XYZ file of C-alpha atoms in Angstrom:
571
model
C -33.433 53.893 46.441
C -33.118 52.054 49.752
C -32.611 48.715 48.032
C -32.363 47.007 44.569
C -33.931 44.041 43.131
C -32.657 41.969 40.402
C -33.957 39.044 38.378
C -32.251 36.122 37.229
C -33.031 35.102 33.417
C -35.055 32.245 34.626
C -37.085 34.367 36.722
C -37.511 37.057 33.995
C -38.879 34.539 31.715
C -41.128 32.987 33.841
C -42.785 36.229 34.536
C -42.854 37.024 30.871
C -44.257 33.598 30.023
C -47.934 34.516 30.392
C -48.063 37.344 27.566
C -46.418 39.907 26.033
C -48.618 42.483 27.822
C -46.868 41.471 31.171
C -43.672 43.305 29.918
C -44.341 46.271 31.564
C -44.747 44.537 35.004
C -41.385 43.340 35.079
C -39.573 46.463 33.875
C -37.595 48.800 36.185
C -38.460 51.765 34.532
C -41.793 53.371 32.684
C -43.681 50.863 30.934
C -42.481 50.293 27.517
C -45.902 51.169 25.799
C -45.614 54.501 27.090
C -42.209 55.315 25.346
C -43.556 54.667 21.906
C -42.282 52.233 19.251
C -39.000 52.057 17.213
C -38.912 54.662 14.534
C -36.669 55.245 11.353
C -33.460 56.380 13.349
C -32.305 57.390 16.834
C -34.403 60.290 18.174
C -32.348 62.857 19.682
C -33.310 63.454 23.374
C -31.862 65.852 25.912
C -29.027 64.490 28.191
C -27.332 66.857 30.689
C -24.474 65.591 33.149
C -24.541 66.997 36.308
C -21.517 67.406 38.989
C -22.750 65.496 41.919
C -19.254 64.584 43.594
C -19.988 66.543 46.857
C -23.724 65.662 47.257
C -22.515 62.027 46.642
C -20.079 62.030 49.392
C -17.047 61.693 47.134
C -13.970 63.779 48.351
C -11.139 61.981 46.683
C -8.390 64.056 45.584
C -5.321 62.521 43.761
C -1.687 63.627 44.951
C 1.090 63.057 42.545
C 3.914 63.794 44.834
C 4.719 66.856 43.074
C 8.098 68.507 44.703
C 9.401 70.597 42.103
C 11.806 68.062 40.753
C 9.729 67.367 37.703
C 9.643 63.400 38.172
C 7.943 61.862 35.075
C 5.555 59.359 37.007
C 3.730 62.736 38.150
C 2.224 63.599 34.917
C 0.283 60.208 34.623
C -2.061 59.312 37.643
C -4.855 58.458 38.243
C -6.618 55.573 37.305
C -10.376 54.897 38.724
C -12.519 51.494 38.605
C -16.112 50.883 39.031
C -16.566 47.494 40.408
C -19.266 45.878 42.903
C -16.989 44.830 45.487
C -19.697 43.478 48.143
C -21.998 42.030 45.580
C -25.026 43.996 46.479
C -25.979 45.288 42.822
C -24.516 48.843 43.594
C -21.265 49.925 41.587
C -18.612 51.106 44.012
C -15.775 53.393 43.345
C -11.905 52.656 43.588
C -9.600 55.744 43.046
C -6.021 55.302 42.800
C -3.563 57.421 44.565
C 0.093 58.246 44.588
C 2.313 58.742 47.593
C 4.968 61.608 48.253
C 8.441 60.809 47.155
C 9.898 61.469 50.589
C 8.267 62.050 54.145
C 5.390 60.462 55.907
C 2.858 58.848 53.246
C 0.335 57.847 55.688
C -3.078 59.431 55.010
C -2.516 59.407 51.303
C -3.862 56.487 50.065
C -6.130 55.076 47.281
C -9.807 55.392 48.456
C -12.643 52.744 48.032
C -16.293 54.261 48.270
C -19.104 51.927 48.946
C -22.264 52.667 47.109
C -24.935 53.142 49.678
C -27.756 52.771 46.908
C -29.114 56.086 47.676
C -27.088 58.140 45.642
C -24.503 58.346 48.306
C -21.280 56.799 48.918
C -19.400 56.030 52.006
C -15.618 55.936 52.189
C -14.738 52.270 53.511
C -10.868 52.202 52.372
C -9.719 51.409 55.984
C -12.264 48.918 56.930
C -11.719 47.300 53.522
C -7.821 46.839 54.263
C -6.975 49.218 51.379
C -5.485 52.136 52.965
C -2.155 51.131 51.953
C 0.408 54.065 50.966
C 1.807 53.229 47.090
C 2.598 55.053 44.245
C -0.267 53.777 42.359
C -1.400 54.652 38.743
C -4.147 52.245 37.444
C -6.750 49.586 38.506
C -8.571 46.797 37.136
C -11.025 44.403 38.581
C -12.127 40.856 38.024
C -13.188 37.493 40.051
C -9.730 35.853 39.159
C -10.511 33.107 41.742
C -14.182 32.207 40.671
C -15.449 32.568 44.249
C -17.984 35.216 43.413
C -16.198 38.415 44.516
C -14.664 41.078 42.629
C -11.035 41.111 43.180
C -8.789 44.252 42.578
C -5.597 44.662 40.751
C -3.481 47.908 41.108
C -0.700 49.145 39.139
C 2.140 50.667 41.062
C 5.335 52.328 40.203
C 7.681 50.406 42.067
C 5.601 46.903 42.429
C 2.101 46.189 41.503
C -0.286 44.712 43.996
C -2.821 42.215 43.755
C -5.691 42.459 46.379
C -8.142 39.472 47.035
C -11.534 40.078 48.084
C -12.493 37.905 50.900
C -16.416 38.263 50.325
C -16.640 39.969 53.725
C -16.134 43.413 52.905
C -12.055 43.116 53.123
C -9.330 42.690 50.682
C -6.130 40.630 51.325
C -2.921 41.769 49.569
C -1.843 38.414 48.283
C 0.745 40.052 45.505
C 3.667 37.725 46.747
C 1.966 34.269 47.442
C 0.012 34.671 43.853
C 3.192 35.168 41.872
C 2.674 38.592 40.743
C 6.139 40.296 40.579
C 5.884 43.558 38.252
C 7.819 46.592 39.199
C 8.184 47.821 35.762
C 6.062 51.134 35.794
C 2.729 49.443 35.364
C -0.089 51.723 33.995
C -3.282 50.214 32.399
C -4.266 46.459 33.315
C -6.871 44.346 31.603
C -8.365 41.013 32.607
C -8.917 38.324 29.719
C -9.145 34.686 29.522
C -6.893 34.325 26.495
C -6.613 30.521 26.926
C -10.384 30.035 27.560
C -9.610 27.717 30.504
C -12.206 29.332 32.640
C -9.847 31.635 34.535
C -8.999 35.045 34.370
C -5.665 36.040 33.244
C -4.091 39.275 33.336
C -2.266 41.443 31.012
C -0.285 44.572 32.584
C 0.969 47.462 30.293
C 4.426 48.852 31.406
C 5.754 51.934 30.595
C 9.258 53.258 30.578
C 12.576 52.262 32.578
C 12.460 55.264 35.187
C 13.694 55.737 38.625
C 14.071 58.428 40.954
C 17.906 57.616 41.176
C 18.052 57.565 37.282
C 15.840 60.656 36.689
C 17.202 62.657 33.836
C 17.310 66.237 33.477
C 15.265 67.952 30.600
C 14.835 71.523 30.011
C 13.037 73.695 27.053
C 15.435 76.824 27.791
C 18.537 75.147 28.909
C 17.843 76.496 32.412
C 14.813 75.181 34.087
C 13.897 71.561 34.430
C 10.931 70.293 32.811
C 9.162 66.978 32.489
C 11.270 64.703 30.309
C 9.411 63.066 27.168
C 9.137 59.394 27.171
C 11.767 59.510 24.039
C 14.460 60.093 26.799
C 13.781 56.758 28.391
C 14.009 53.254 27.087
C 10.901 51.112 26.989
C 9.683 48.201 29.143
C 8.102 44.838 27.842
C 4.410 44.478 29.057
C 3.278 41.524 31.120
C 1.138 38.584 30.671
C -0.139 36.514 33.791
C -1.593 33.231 33.092
C -3.937 32.081 35.677
C -3.203 28.681 36.890
C -6.631 28.121 38.590
C -5.191 27.593 42.159
C -4.659 31.114 43.154
C -1.457 31.431 41.611
C -0.189 33.111 38.346
C 2.311 32.386 35.838
C 4.523 35.166 33.834
C 4.320 33.812 30.205
C 5.123 37.248 28.632
C 8.233 35.534 26.664
C 6.499 32.229 25.554
C 3.259 34.234 24.656
C 5.474 36.560 22.150
C 4.187 39.980 23.888
C 7.195 40.995 25.833
C 8.533 43.770 23.262
C 11.336 45.585 25.140
C 10.839 48.694 23.128
C 7.212 49.002 24.415
C 6.179 52.144 26.390
C 2.513 50.992 26.757
C -0.019 53.240 28.499
C -3.398 51.595 27.233
C -4.819 48.054 26.537
C -8.069 46.863 24.732
C -8.854 43.221 24.483
C -11.219 42.408 21.558
C -11.634 39.694 18.965
C -10.558 41.636 15.861
C -10.500 38.705 13.496
C -13.707 36.976 14.676
C -12.074 33.790 15.431
C -13.395 33.355 18.826
C -10.221 34.073 20.483
C -9.422 37.335 22.477
C -6.860 39.504 20.994
C -4.980 42.607 22.413
C -4.555 46.193 21.299
C -1.497 47.980 23.044
C -1.460 51.761 22.937
C 2.246 52.787 23.038
C 3.508 56.380 23.927
C 5.593 57.550 21.025
C 6.504 54.053 19.943
C 4.363 51.826 17.515
C 0.972 50.561 18.539
C 0.824 46.895 18.823
C -2.101 44.437 17.629
C -1.344 40.947 19.254
C -3.431 38.333 17.474
C -4.319 35.328 19.664
C -3.122 32.060 17.939
C -5.093 29.694 20.034
C -1.890 27.910 21.265
C -0.863 30.065 23.954
C 0.974 32.504 21.682
C 0.271 35.779 19.928
C 1.510 37.247 16.565
C 1.991 40.813 15.976
C 0.225 42.566 13.204
C 0.090 46.440 13.795
C 1.683 47.554 10.846
C 0.007 45.231 8.615
C -3.316 46.236 10.042
C -2.554 49.895 9.697
C -2.883 50.944 13.551
C 0.841 51.114 14.366
C 1.551 54.766 12.962
C -0.356 57.959 12.318
C -1.084 58.731 8.595
C 2.516 60.636 8.484
C 4.462 57.315 9.147
C 5.097 58.399 13.004
C 4.408 57.033 16.035
C 1.956 58.931 18.253
C 1.496 59.701 22.091
C -1.237 56.953 22.403
C -2.838 56.585 25.807
C -6.486 55.604 26.548
C -8.171 52.894 24.325
C -11.481 51.265 23.963
C -13.255 49.103 21.334
C -16.861 48.871 20.242
C -19.232 48.082 17.115
C -20.157 51.458 16.727
C -21.869 50.982 13.305
C -23.603 47.514 13.789
C -21.297 46.167 11.371
C -20.796 43.216 13.712
C -17.207 43.869 13.939
C -14.991 45.682 16.742
C -13.447 49.237 15.885
C -10.755 51.007 17.894
C -10.687 54.291 19.544
C -7.261 55.775 20.693
C -6.819 58.870 22.680
C -3.154 60.703 21.736
C -1.342 63.612 22.694
C -2.024 67.460 21.703
C -2.140 68.181 18.064
C -2.712 64.526 17.176
C -6.103 64.029 17.276
C -7.896 60.944 18.235
C -7.796 57.788 16.267
C -11.155 55.948 15.026
C -9.961 52.905 13.582
C -12.741 51.160 11.378
C -12.412 47.409 11.298
C -12.790 46.604 7.683
C -13.285 42.770 8.387
C -10.018 41.867 6.189
C -7.521 42.196 8.623
C -7.215 46.072 7.880
C -8.395 49.039 9.992
C -9.033 52.496 8.550
C -8.287 55.689 10.600
C -11.803 57.697 9.911
C -10.703 60.667 12.384
C -8.760 62.596 9.892
C -11.670 62.920 7.447
C -14.216 63.604 10.142
C -15.396 65.973 12.627
C -14.082 63.818 15.520
C -10.492 64.691 14.151
C -11.061 68.253 13.944
C -12.734 68.750 17.359
C -9.988 66.452 19.184
C -6.788 67.961 17.408
C -5.961 70.062 20.522
C -6.944 67.793 23.201
C -4.478 65.789 25.130
C -6.629 62.735 25.606
C -6.185 60.118 28.446
C -9.469 58.339 29.504
C -11.432 57.289 26.289
C -14.175 54.980 25.906
C -17.388 54.026 24.065
C -20.720 54.103 25.915
C -24.259 54.784 24.762
C -24.977 57.719 27.067
C -28.527 58.513 25.420
C -29.500 54.694 25.316
C -30.383 55.062 21.351
C -28.597 51.819 20.578
C -25.328 53.453 19.012
C -22.364 53.719 21.069
C -21.153 57.456 21.627
C -17.486 58.603 22.731
C -16.181 60.061 25.828
C -12.803 61.751 26.110
C -11.044 63.015 29.451
C -8.261 65.499 28.523
C -5.764 67.585 30.294
C -2.062 68.314 29.430
C 0.991 67.326 31.312
C 2.880 70.498 31.540
C 1.050 73.404 33.452
C 3.398 75.989 31.348
C 2.298 74.814 27.869
C 0.256 77.798 27.276
C 3.417 79.739 27.090
C 4.550 77.967 24.382
C 1.551 76.903 22.531
C -1.286 79.400 23.544
C -3.881 77.270 21.825
C -3.182 74.472 23.942
C -4.608 74.445 27.580
C -3.075 72.655 30.827
C -6.809 72.232 31.939
C -9.116 70.768 29.206
C -12.872 70.188 28.993
C -14.192 66.738 28.520
C -15.266 65.763 24.975
C -18.570 63.976 24.178
C -19.232 62.897 20.744
C -22.711 61.553 19.654
C -23.230 58.776 17.457
C -25.810 59.798 14.523
C -26.876 56.307 14.036
C -24.948 56.111 10.893
C -21.493 55.597 12.241
C -20.769 59.443 12.099
C -19.834 61.212 15.383
C -20.658 65.007 16.221
C -19.245 66.950 18.967
C -22.150 67.644 21.816
C -21.772 71.415 22.850
C -23.459 73.150 25.741
C -26.527 71.172 25.623
C -24.684 68.670 27.873
C -24.307 71.064 30.769
C -21.670 73.204 32.235
C -20.408 70.740 34.096
C -19.305 68.400 31.371
C -17.261 71.401 29.887
C -15.607 72.256 33.050
C -11.861 72.300 32.204
C -9.725 70.082 34.218
C -6.381 67.929 34.173
C -8.292 65.032 33.265
C -6.707 61.554 33.212
C -8.672 58.062 34.275
C -12.422 57.972 33.057
C -14.993 55.293 33.584
C -18.748 54.743 33.382
C -21.488 52.895 35.206
C -24.968 53.360 36.245
C -23.946 54.077 39.909
C -27.686 55.152 40.825
C -29.751 52.687 39.355
C -31.685 54.864 36.736
C -30.508 52.808 33.812
C -28.367 55.375 32.235
C -24.870 55.630 32.367
C -22.756 57.983 34.424
C -19.232 59.024 34.210
C -16.330 59.609 36.729
C -13.088 61.204 35.858
C -9.812 61.636 37.783
C -7.703 64.511 37.720
C -3.844 64.772 37.984
C -2.987 66.129 41.444
C -6.867 67.371 41.791
C -10.126 66.220 42.603
C -12.211 63.697 41.121
C -15.722 64.343 39.629
C -18.667 62.121 39.462
C -20.929 63.369 36.686
C -24.616 61.945 36.923
C -26.535 61.637 33.647
C -29.842 63.201 33.903
C -32.126 62.375 30.970
C -30.452 59.307 29.240
C -33.073 56.939 30.486
C -36.072 58.590 28.338
C -35.026 55.908 25.934
C -35.459 51.989 26.620
C -32.632 50.030 27.713
C -31.427 46.360 28.925
C -28.893 45.744 31.334
C -27.262 42.286 31.859
C -25.029 40.798 34.516
C -23.158 37.544 33.633
C -22.247 34.663 36.005
C -20.088 32.309 34.414
C -19.868 28.686 35.161
C -17.611 26.689 33.048
C -16.561 30.057 31.907
C -14.720 32.518 34.015
C -17.007 33.737 36.809
C -16.899 37.443 35.709
C -17.921 36.192 32.306
C -14.928 37.950 30.376
C -14.965 37.569 26.703
C -18.646 36.582 26.529
C -20.341 37.835 23.285
C -23.828 39.263 23.630
C -26.043 39.885 20.740
C -29.622 40.990 20.718
C -32.249 41.626 18.079
C -34.937 44.548 18.471
C -37.279 46.434 16.306
C -34.156 49.045 15.177
C -31.798 46.073 14.335
C -29.126 44.045 15.928
C -26.330 45.133 18.403
C -23.367 43.015 19.634
C -21.294 43.739 22.799
C -18.405 41.716 24.561
C -17.816 42.023 28.332
C -14.180 43.161 28.853
C -11.780 43.713 31.882
C -9.956 47.053 31.632
C -10.205 49.958 29.275
C -10.025 53.809 28.883
C -6.576 54.729 30.679
C -5.625 53.250 33.796
C -9.254 52.507 34.490
C -12.173 50.029 34.367
C -15.930 50.718 33.767
C -18.579 48.490 35.227
C -18.805 44.878 34.374
C -22.374 45.024 33.325
C -23.499 45.352 29.653
C -26.082 47.906 28.873
C -28.094 47.974 25.513
C -29.736 51.159 24.580
C -33.069 50.485 22.776
C -34.332 53.620 21.596
C -37.990 53.518 21.686
C -37.939 49.790 20.898
C -40.677 48.283 23.132
C -39.167 44.694 23.520
C -35.985 42.692 23.058
C -36.938 39.860 20.711
C -33.694 37.804 21.154
C -31.007 37.874 23.406
C -27.836 35.469 22.525
C -24.941 35.031 24.722
C -21.636 32.852 23.460
C -19.777 31.904 26.496
C -15.882 31.375 26.091
C -16.539 27.939 27.300
C -18.640 27.377 23.822
C -22.037 27.312 25.739
C -24.796 29.440 23.846
C -27.760 30.753 25.767
C -30.710 32.170 24.013
C -33.875 34.327 25.540
C -36.673 35.652 23.785
C -38.846 38.391 24.245
C -37.341 40.208 27.122
C -38.665 43.242 28.936
C -36.802 46.501 28.367
C -35.868 48.890 31.413
C -34.583 45.880 33.527
C -31.217 44.821 34.831
C -31.127 40.874 34.587
C -28.629 38.353 36.062
C -27.906 35.607 33.522
C -26.448 32.638 34.688
C -24.255 30.509 32.176
C -26.258 27.370 30.836
C -29.711 28.424 31.724
C -30.616 27.778 28.026
C -28.510 25.611 25.973
C -28.785 25.837 21.855
């Protein structure tokens, strides 16, 4: 894989124009006719996730500053982000690290790995200007200045950082000049264009009011210090930054109505839950009610967590919510919520009923039973077997290394969980067939997905708290067909945030939205992947941009990655 070739949509269409028989000639994988036609349901194909961390050249290890003082932030890191920072079409990796509480922090920094396009990565942190010691937690990437390069936001305990990509392989810290000033224990962050003005705005989840000087002493036995629970600390309001379009941001949290001071936020998901064309925000709070902020279209949000049924658990108590993601997992045309929670609380799988109400399907399904003992941080939907139905991945790990003394059934290091969507909206735990590497216990935190090796199927990266990260290669997912789409906004924001993509193929319709930020403190690739199963062609692809422009394309070849520029095909 010495190089990678991408087609713009216009190029793809011109090559398809001669006849349907030319489909195989423009595909990046096996010819469609060799894969078969659509059948009555998604066939199960064998997929194994293989740990390729060492052979890929990745040696990142997270350091949480552990010193025996049991400081709360030590339990949370770290995040990870897939981004194509150099614009070569290959997904690079940024790992967030934390510095020690005292002593020389040099040498312990976040790390940026450049994808070399041959299955390996090179550490380019120093050359990229990112070898900066900081107590980092999460990361999110988007082209906030619309110059064609992926920029980077890092949440940091004592002050977040915004790094502008200069397009030459280097990042510049522009935090102060951009007007970013958030030192309230930021965790997850998500880019979005909430006012639809063509510029990427930013929402940052803030956790609790904590400082080393104000650290509290907590204990289970009265003599030994333990990590305090979030109930011990006051909450913090999250922050919404409006992009002015001139390289600076304005804090509009108060005027927008999202500055709840009781929030203890760890996760953010952006999605249009009421299908009105405006991006709304779900906020996962730890031991506080979750929030669902409806975008009113006038720069303000109204909160609907309780009325929507997502604020509390079935017993009326707030859960320890962390990682979160959204997807239309049952092809209803509506977007549903996945929330990772504390041990003994199970996942939430909130089904969007389409009337402003969500119903948690986890308690009455296998997904609830099989996730009960897991403490889930990273959580996302992705179609690992490319059958056209979003599956679920969870990265798990406890906070307290002595938890097994108190609760023998709950482990400190925990295996990841993979749930396969059977095509009817029901999920079943994938066991040993996914391979021993996936089942390897770790103190999991951040998780993200991308097709890092260019073979069409989606690979996974997981970070560990105070331990080594792991890159898991998907082997076998591309036995099914797929279509990958990169977006380039014009009047809309350059990244394409908020654009809705809808395809029709022999097995039905699918809809996805490009979003910035997901999971926990992490971000997956900004490329949309549609699994097609054995469908031999994408009959239509429709893209509704946030500007209002609608592009439509017919008869697209599977097993390719196309670049779609806004306004190429107006309806």
